Protein backbone atom coordinates (compact mmCIF):
# COMPACT_ATOMS: atom_id res chain seq x y z
CA UNK A 1 0.00 0.00 0.00
CA UNK A 2 2.80 2.43 0.90
CA UNK A 3 4.56 1.65 -2.40
CA UNK A 4 1.39 2.53 -4.30
CA UNK A 5 0.59 5.73 -2.40
CA UNK A 6 3.89 7.63 -2.19
CA UNK A 7 5.19 9.66 -5.13
CA UNK A 8 8.95 9.26 -4.64
CA UNK A 9 11.44 6.93 -2.95
CA UNK A 10 8.80 4.22 -3.09
CA UNK A 11 11.13 1.34 -2.26
CA UNK A 12 12.54 3.13 0.79
CA UNK A 13 9.06 4.13 1.97
CA UNK A 14 7.69 0.60 1.53
CA UNK A 15 10.67 -0.92 3.36
CA UNK A 16 10.29 1.63 6.14
CA UNK A 17 6.58 0.83 6.55
CA UNK A 18 7.29 -2.89 6.53
CA UNK A 19 10.11 -2.56 9.05
CA UNK A 20 8.08 -0.62 11.59
CA UNK A 21 4.98 -2.76 11.08
CA UNK A 22 7.03 -5.92 11.61
CA UNK A 23 8.06 -4.82 15.12
CA UNK A 24 4.54 -5.79 16.16
CA UNK A 25 5.53 -9.42 15.62
CA UNK A 26 8.09 -9.26 18.40
CA UNK A 27 7.04 -10.63 21.78
CA UNK A 28 8.33 -7.98 24.16
CA UNK A 29 4.83 -7.83 25.64
CA UNK A 30 5.07 -11.54 26.48
CA UNK A 31 8.47 -11.28 28.14
CA UNK A 32 7.29 -8.22 30.08
CA UNK A 33 4.20 -10.01 31.36
CA UNK A 34 6.23 -13.11 32.22
CA UNK A 35 8.80 -10.97 34.08
CA UNK A 36 11.68 -12.22 31.91
CA UNK A 37 13.80 -9.07 31.47
CA UNK A 38 16.87 -10.88 30.11
CA UNK A 39 14.79 -12.54 27.38
CA UNK A 40 13.18 -9.18 26.64
CA UNK A 41 16.56 -7.53 26.12
CA UNK A 42 17.89 -10.39 23.98
CA UNK A 43 14.89 -11.09 21.77
CA UNK A 44 13.08 -7.73 21.60
CA UNK A 45 15.43 -4.85 22.37
CA UNK A 46 18.59 -6.17 20.69
CA UNK A 47 17.00 -6.83 17.26
CA UNK A 48 15.59 -3.29 17.23
CA UNK A 49 18.79 -1.61 18.39
CA UNK A 50 21.17 -3.62 16.21
CA UNK A 51 19.03 -3.00 13.12
CA UNK A 52 18.95 0.76 13.75
CA UNK A 53 22.69 0.93 14.41
CA UNK A 54 23.60 -1.11 11.33
CA UNK A 55 21.27 0.99 9.21
CA UNK A 56 22.72 4.27 10.49
CA UNK A 57 26.27 3.04 9.86
CA UNK A 58 25.27 1.98 6.35
CA UNK A 59 23.96 5.47 5.61
CA UNK A 60 27.10 7.08 7.02
CA UNK A 61 29.13 5.08 4.47
CA UNK A 62 27.03 6.42 1.63
CA UNK A 63 24.71 3.48 0.99
CA UNK A 64 21.27 4.31 -0.47
CA UNK A 65 18.35 5.28 1.75
CA UNK A 66 16.82 1.81 1.41
CA UNK A 67 19.68 0.36 3.48
CA UNK A 68 18.37 1.87 6.73
CA UNK A 69 14.86 0.34 6.81
CA UNK A 70 16.22 -2.87 5.26
CA UNK A 71 18.63 -3.30 8.18
CA UNK A 72 15.82 -2.66 10.67
CA UNK A 73 13.56 -5.18 8.91
CA UNK A 74 16.25 -7.87 8.86
CA UNK A 75 17.01 -7.32 12.55
CA UNK A 76 13.34 -7.57 13.50
CA UNK A 77 12.75 -10.71 11.42
CA UNK A 78 15.75 -12.38 13.04
CA UNK A 79 14.31 -11.38 16.41
CA UNK A 80 10.93 -12.86 15.48
CA UNK A 81 12.57 -16.15 14.47
CA UNK A 82 14.49 -16.33 17.74
CA UNK A 83 11.47 -15.28 19.80
CA UNK A 84 9.26 -18.04 18.37
CA UNK A 85 11.63 -20.59 19.88
CA UNK A 86 12.43 -18.74 23.11
CA UNK A 87 8.90 -17.73 24.17
CA UNK A 88 7.40 -21.21 24.32
CA UNK A 89 9.74 -23.88 22.93
CA UNK A 90 7.96 -26.92 21.55
CA UNK A 91 4.48 -25.53 22.28
CA UNK A 92 1.90 -24.79 19.59
CA UNK A 93 0.30 -21.37 19.98
CA UNK A 94 -3.00 -22.83 18.76
CA UNK A 95 -3.13 -25.63 21.32
CA UNK A 96 -6.23 -25.32 23.45
CA UNK A 97 -7.42 -22.17 21.64
CA UNK A 98 -11.09 -21.35 22.17
CA UNK A 99 -12.79 -18.59 20.17
CA UNK A 100 -15.38 -17.72 22.84
CA UNK A 101 -12.77 -17.53 25.58
CA UNK A 102 -10.53 -15.41 23.35
CA UNK A 103 -13.35 -12.93 22.69
CA UNK A 104 -14.09 -12.67 26.42
CA UNK A 105 -10.45 -11.95 27.15
CA UNK A 106 -10.36 -9.27 24.46
CA UNK A 107 -13.42 -7.61 25.97
CA UNK A 108 -11.64 -7.51 29.31
CA UNK A 109 -8.83 -5.56 27.63
CA UNK A 110 -11.04 -2.76 26.28
CA UNK A 111 -9.15 -0.08 28.21
CA UNK A 112 -5.80 -1.23 26.90
CA UNK A 113 -7.13 -1.39 23.35
CA UNK A 114 -8.53 2.15 23.69
CA UNK A 115 -5.15 3.45 24.87
CA UNK A 116 -3.37 1.80 21.94
CA UNK A 117 -5.86 3.09 19.34
CA UNK A 118 -5.69 6.65 20.67
CA UNK A 119 -1.89 6.53 20.76
CA UNK A 120 -1.72 5.27 17.17
CA UNK A 121 -4.09 7.96 15.93
CA UNK A 122 -2.32 10.66 17.90
CA UNK A 123 1.01 9.61 16.36
CA UNK A 124 -0.16 9.88 12.75
CA UNK A 125 -2.84 12.59 12.57
CA UNK A 126 -0.55 15.59 13.35
CA UNK A 127 1.42 14.87 10.16
CA UNK A 128 -1.81 14.88 8.17
CA UNK A 129 -2.79 18.20 9.76
CA UNK A 130 0.58 19.80 8.92
CA UNK A 131 0.51 18.45 5.36
CA UNK A 132 -2.91 20.07 4.91
CA UNK A 133 -2.32 23.41 6.64
CA UNK A 134 1.40 24.03 6.00
CA UNK A 135 2.48 21.72 3.14
CA UNK A 136 5.48 23.83 2.16
CA UNK A 137 7.26 23.05 5.42
CA UNK A 138 6.07 19.46 5.77
CA UNK A 139 9.54 17.96 5.20
CA UNK A 140 10.94 19.77 8.27
CA UNK A 141 8.11 18.68 10.55
CA UNK A 142 8.07 15.15 9.13
CA UNK A 143 11.79 14.64 9.77
CA UNK A 144 11.58 16.04 13.30
CA UNK A 145 8.56 13.80 13.94
CA UNK A 146 10.46 10.79 12.58
CA UNK A 147 13.35 11.47 14.97
CA UNK A 148 10.83 11.79 17.79
CA UNK A 149 9.40 8.36 16.92
CA UNK A 150 12.92 6.90 16.78
CA UNK A 151 13.58 8.28 20.25
CA UNK A 152 10.35 6.91 21.74
CA UNK A 153 11.11 3.55 20.12
CA UNK A 154 14.50 3.57 21.82
CA UNK A 155 12.71 3.96 25.17
CA UNK A 156 10.32 1.08 24.45
CA UNK A 157 12.57 -1.64 25.94
CA UNK A 158 12.87 0.35 29.19
CA UNK A 159 9.12 0.94 29.41
CA UNK A 160 8.28 -2.69 28.76
CA UNK A 161 10.91 -3.88 31.21
CA UNK A 162 9.40 -1.66 33.92
CA UNK A 163 5.92 -2.90 32.99
CA UNK A 164 7.08 -6.39 33.88
CA UNK A 165 9.17 -5.46 36.91
CA UNK A 166 6.87 -3.07 38.82
CA UNK A 167 3.84 -5.38 39.26
CA UNK A 168 5.91 -8.59 39.61
CA UNK A 169 6.17 -10.34 42.96
CA UNK A 170 4.26 -9.47 46.11
CA UNK A 171 1.47 -6.90 45.79
CA UNK A 172 2.81 -4.98 48.77
CA UNK A 173 6.02 -4.33 46.84
CA UNK A 174 4.28 -2.55 43.96
CA UNK A 175 4.10 0.79 45.77
CA UNK A 176 7.78 0.64 46.62
CA UNK A 177 8.68 -0.16 43.01
CA UNK A 178 6.50 2.71 41.76
CA UNK A 179 8.47 5.06 44.03
CA UNK A 180 11.66 3.82 42.36
CA UNK A 181 10.44 3.60 38.76
CA UNK A 182 8.85 7.04 38.51
CA UNK A 183 11.88 9.17 39.59
CA UNK A 184 14.19 7.00 37.47
CA UNK A 185 11.87 7.47 34.50
CA UNK A 186 11.75 11.23 35.06
CA UNK A 187 15.55 11.47 35.02
CA UNK A 188 15.81 9.36 31.86
CA UNK A 189 13.05 11.41 30.20
CA UNK A 190 14.91 14.66 30.88
CA UNK A 191 18.13 13.09 29.62
CA UNK A 192 16.33 12.07 26.44
CA UNK A 193 15.13 15.62 25.85
CA UNK A 194 18.65 16.98 26.23
CA UNK A 195 20.07 14.33 23.90
CA UNK A 196 17.38 15.14 21.32
CA UNK A 197 18.44 18.79 21.22
CA UNK A 198 22.10 17.81 20.86
CA UNK A 199 21.82 14.92 18.41
CA UNK A 200 18.74 15.67 16.28
CA UNK A 201 20.48 18.20 13.99
CA UNK A 202 23.25 15.71 13.19
CA UNK A 203 20.79 12.84 12.67
CA UNK A 204 18.57 15.01 10.48
CA UNK A 205 21.56 15.92 8.33
CA UNK A 206 22.53 12.24 8.09
CA UNK A 207 19.06 10.94 7.21
CA UNK A 208 18.28 13.70 4.70
CA UNK A 209 21.79 13.80 3.18
CA UNK A 210 22.04 17.45 4.17
CA UNK A 211 18.84 18.50 2.43
CA UNK A 212 16.76 19.24 5.56
CA UNK A 213 18.01 21.26 8.52
CA UNK A 214 16.05 21.30 11.78
CA UNK A 215 16.38 24.57 13.71
CA UNK A 216 15.65 25.54 17.29
CA UNK A 217 12.04 26.41 16.40
CA UNK A 218 11.38 22.68 16.02
CA UNK A 219 14.14 21.21 18.18
CA UNK A 220 12.98 22.72 21.47
CA UNK A 221 9.25 21.83 21.27
CA UNK A 222 9.99 18.33 19.99
CA UNK A 223 12.51 17.79 22.79
CA UNK A 224 9.90 18.96 25.28
CA UNK A 225 7.33 16.65 23.69
CA UNK A 226 9.74 13.71 23.93
CA UNK A 227 10.39 14.39 27.62
CA UNK A 228 6.67 14.59 28.36
CA UNK A 229 5.85 11.50 26.29
CA UNK A 230 8.43 9.31 28.02
CA UNK A 231 7.45 10.53 31.48
CA UNK A 232 3.77 9.97 30.61
CA UNK A 233 4.55 6.41 29.55
CA UNK A 234 6.37 5.73 32.81
CA UNK A 235 3.53 7.34 34.78
CA UNK A 236 0.63 5.73 32.93
CA UNK A 237 1.74 2.54 31.22
CA UNK A 238 4.05 1.50 34.07
CA UNK A 239 2.83 2.96 37.36
CA UNK A 240 -0.89 3.54 36.86
CA UNK A 241 -1.47 0.20 35.16
CA UNK A 242 0.37 -1.56 37.98
CA UNK A 243 -2.00 0.12 40.43
CA UNK A 244 -5.10 -0.89 38.46
CA UNK A 245 -5.78 2.44 36.78
CA UNK A 246 -6.37 1.25 33.22
CA UNK A 247 -9.84 2.79 32.87
CA UNK A 248 -8.72 6.19 34.14
CA UNK A 249 -5.66 6.10 31.89
CA UNK A 250 -7.84 5.36 28.86
CA UNK A 251 -10.07 8.35 29.68
CA UNK A 252 -7.12 10.68 30.10
CA UNK A 253 -5.59 9.50 26.82
CA UNK A 254 -8.84 10.09 24.96
CA UNK A 255 -9.34 13.52 26.55
CA UNK A 256 -5.78 14.57 25.70
CA UNK A 257 -6.26 13.57 22.07
CA UNK A 258 -9.60 15.39 21.84
CA UNK A 259 -7.99 18.57 23.16
CA UNK A 260 -4.58 18.15 21.53
CA UNK A 261 -5.47 17.52 17.89
CA UNK A 262 -7.56 20.70 17.45
CA UNK A 263 -4.77 22.58 19.23
CA UNK A 264 -2.21 21.28 16.73
CA UNK A 265 -4.48 22.34 13.87
CA UNK A 266 -4.84 25.85 15.30
CA UNK A 267 -1.11 26.08 15.95
CA UNK A 268 -0.29 25.06 12.39
CA UNK A 269 -2.85 27.52 11.05
CA UNK A 270 -1.46 30.43 13.08
CA UNK A 271 2.29 29.79 13.14
CA UNK A 272 3.00 26.99 10.67
CA UNK A 273 5.10 23.98 11.65
CA UNK A 274 6.55 25.79 14.66
CA UNK A 275 3.07 26.42 16.02
CA UNK A 276 2.08 22.80 15.40
CA UNK A 277 5.21 21.59 17.20
CA UNK A 278 4.61 23.81 20.24
CA UNK A 279 0.97 22.72 20.47
CA UNK A 280 2.07 19.09 20.25
CA UNK A 281 4.47 19.72 23.15
CA UNK A 282 1.72 21.47 25.12
CA UNK A 283 -0.68 18.57 24.55
CA UNK A 284 1.91 16.01 25.64
CA UNK A 285 2.70 18.06 28.75
CA UNK A 286 -1.00 18.29 29.59
CA UNK A 287 -1.43 14.53 29.22
CA UNK A 288 1.63 13.89 31.37
CA UNK A 289 0.47 16.25 34.13
CA UNK A 290 -2.99 14.67 34.21
CA UNK A 291 -1.45 11.23 34.55
CA UNK A 292 0.89 12.42 37.31
CA UNK A 293 -2.14 13.78 39.14
CA UNK A 294 -3.89 10.42 38.86
CA UNK A 295 -0.78 8.64 40.10
CA UNK A 296 -0.43 10.91 43.12
CA UNK A 297 -4.10 10.33 43.96
CA UNK A 298 -3.75 6.57 43.55
CA UNK A 299 -0.66 6.46 45.76
CA UNK A 300 -2.42 8.42 48.51
CA UNK A 301 -5.33 5.98 48.45
CA UNK A 302 -3.04 2.96 48.50
CA UNK A 303 -3.96 0.77 51.50
CA UNK A 304 -1.43 -0.89 53.78
CA UNK A 305 -2.15 -4.32 52.27
CA UNK A 306 -2.90 -3.41 48.64
CA UNK A 307 -4.81 -5.41 46.11
CA UNK A 308 -5.05 -4.60 42.45
CA UNK A 309 -8.55 -3.23 42.09
CA UNK A 310 -9.61 -1.05 39.21
CA UNK A 311 -9.57 2.68 39.92
CA UNK A 312 -12.88 4.34 39.10
């Protein structure tokens, strides 16, 4: 589909779409839920990281643009092959499958599905808005957005590791782990924002072969957005979910998208790509602050002998 839709660099675009879509075949979610951090690092994080590094090195040596997504795709496919043997060796995934039971389990995950759908929409719609309102500067915003997605992908192994570690073990230990995970996540989120400001210009020059330069007008709001996004993931996907706050997190995610997307449209209409970027940062900060508020409230209500009940 990507090959048929894009006007130029079709092979690179199709490979890129295939590479990022294929990451969904990895089983990091399984290793997180099973509290197997070493397996997660070996079979989920390493294929992603190695593919990105090899692709970046290939570009630095002058290979065509297709080399970058091709390296990512190969790394992910190798990870999928290894994961299929490591997750459940010798066991058929279809053994004992029951359609009715599967549907019931999916219904029980409505909140998680809502969070994922909103996140996916929120990741793609801003580009559509900018392409409609400020098409002349789309390449600048698109490259900055791509670097932002690369950065959040780099944090994915950490987030998924914490998702497995925080709720694992005794229920009484969850609160203590939340108190460790959240400050650590905040520090790493701030570090990521600083690194984005420092490295994004060089990476943009490398990926665009010097054709697109990202200035401070985009660097600063995207760095702020990255910091807020990572901290929101630690707050919501790690801490709130461990405390049973899936429903509240889904509502906050939906509300942030409902407020944020019109804001991005107005920002792009008034100030072009810079306005869109600042409104994106503002929306991410709002979402993060709302989730922090929910977490503080949940921690205050935490009983001495906690049980994972759904927050209302």
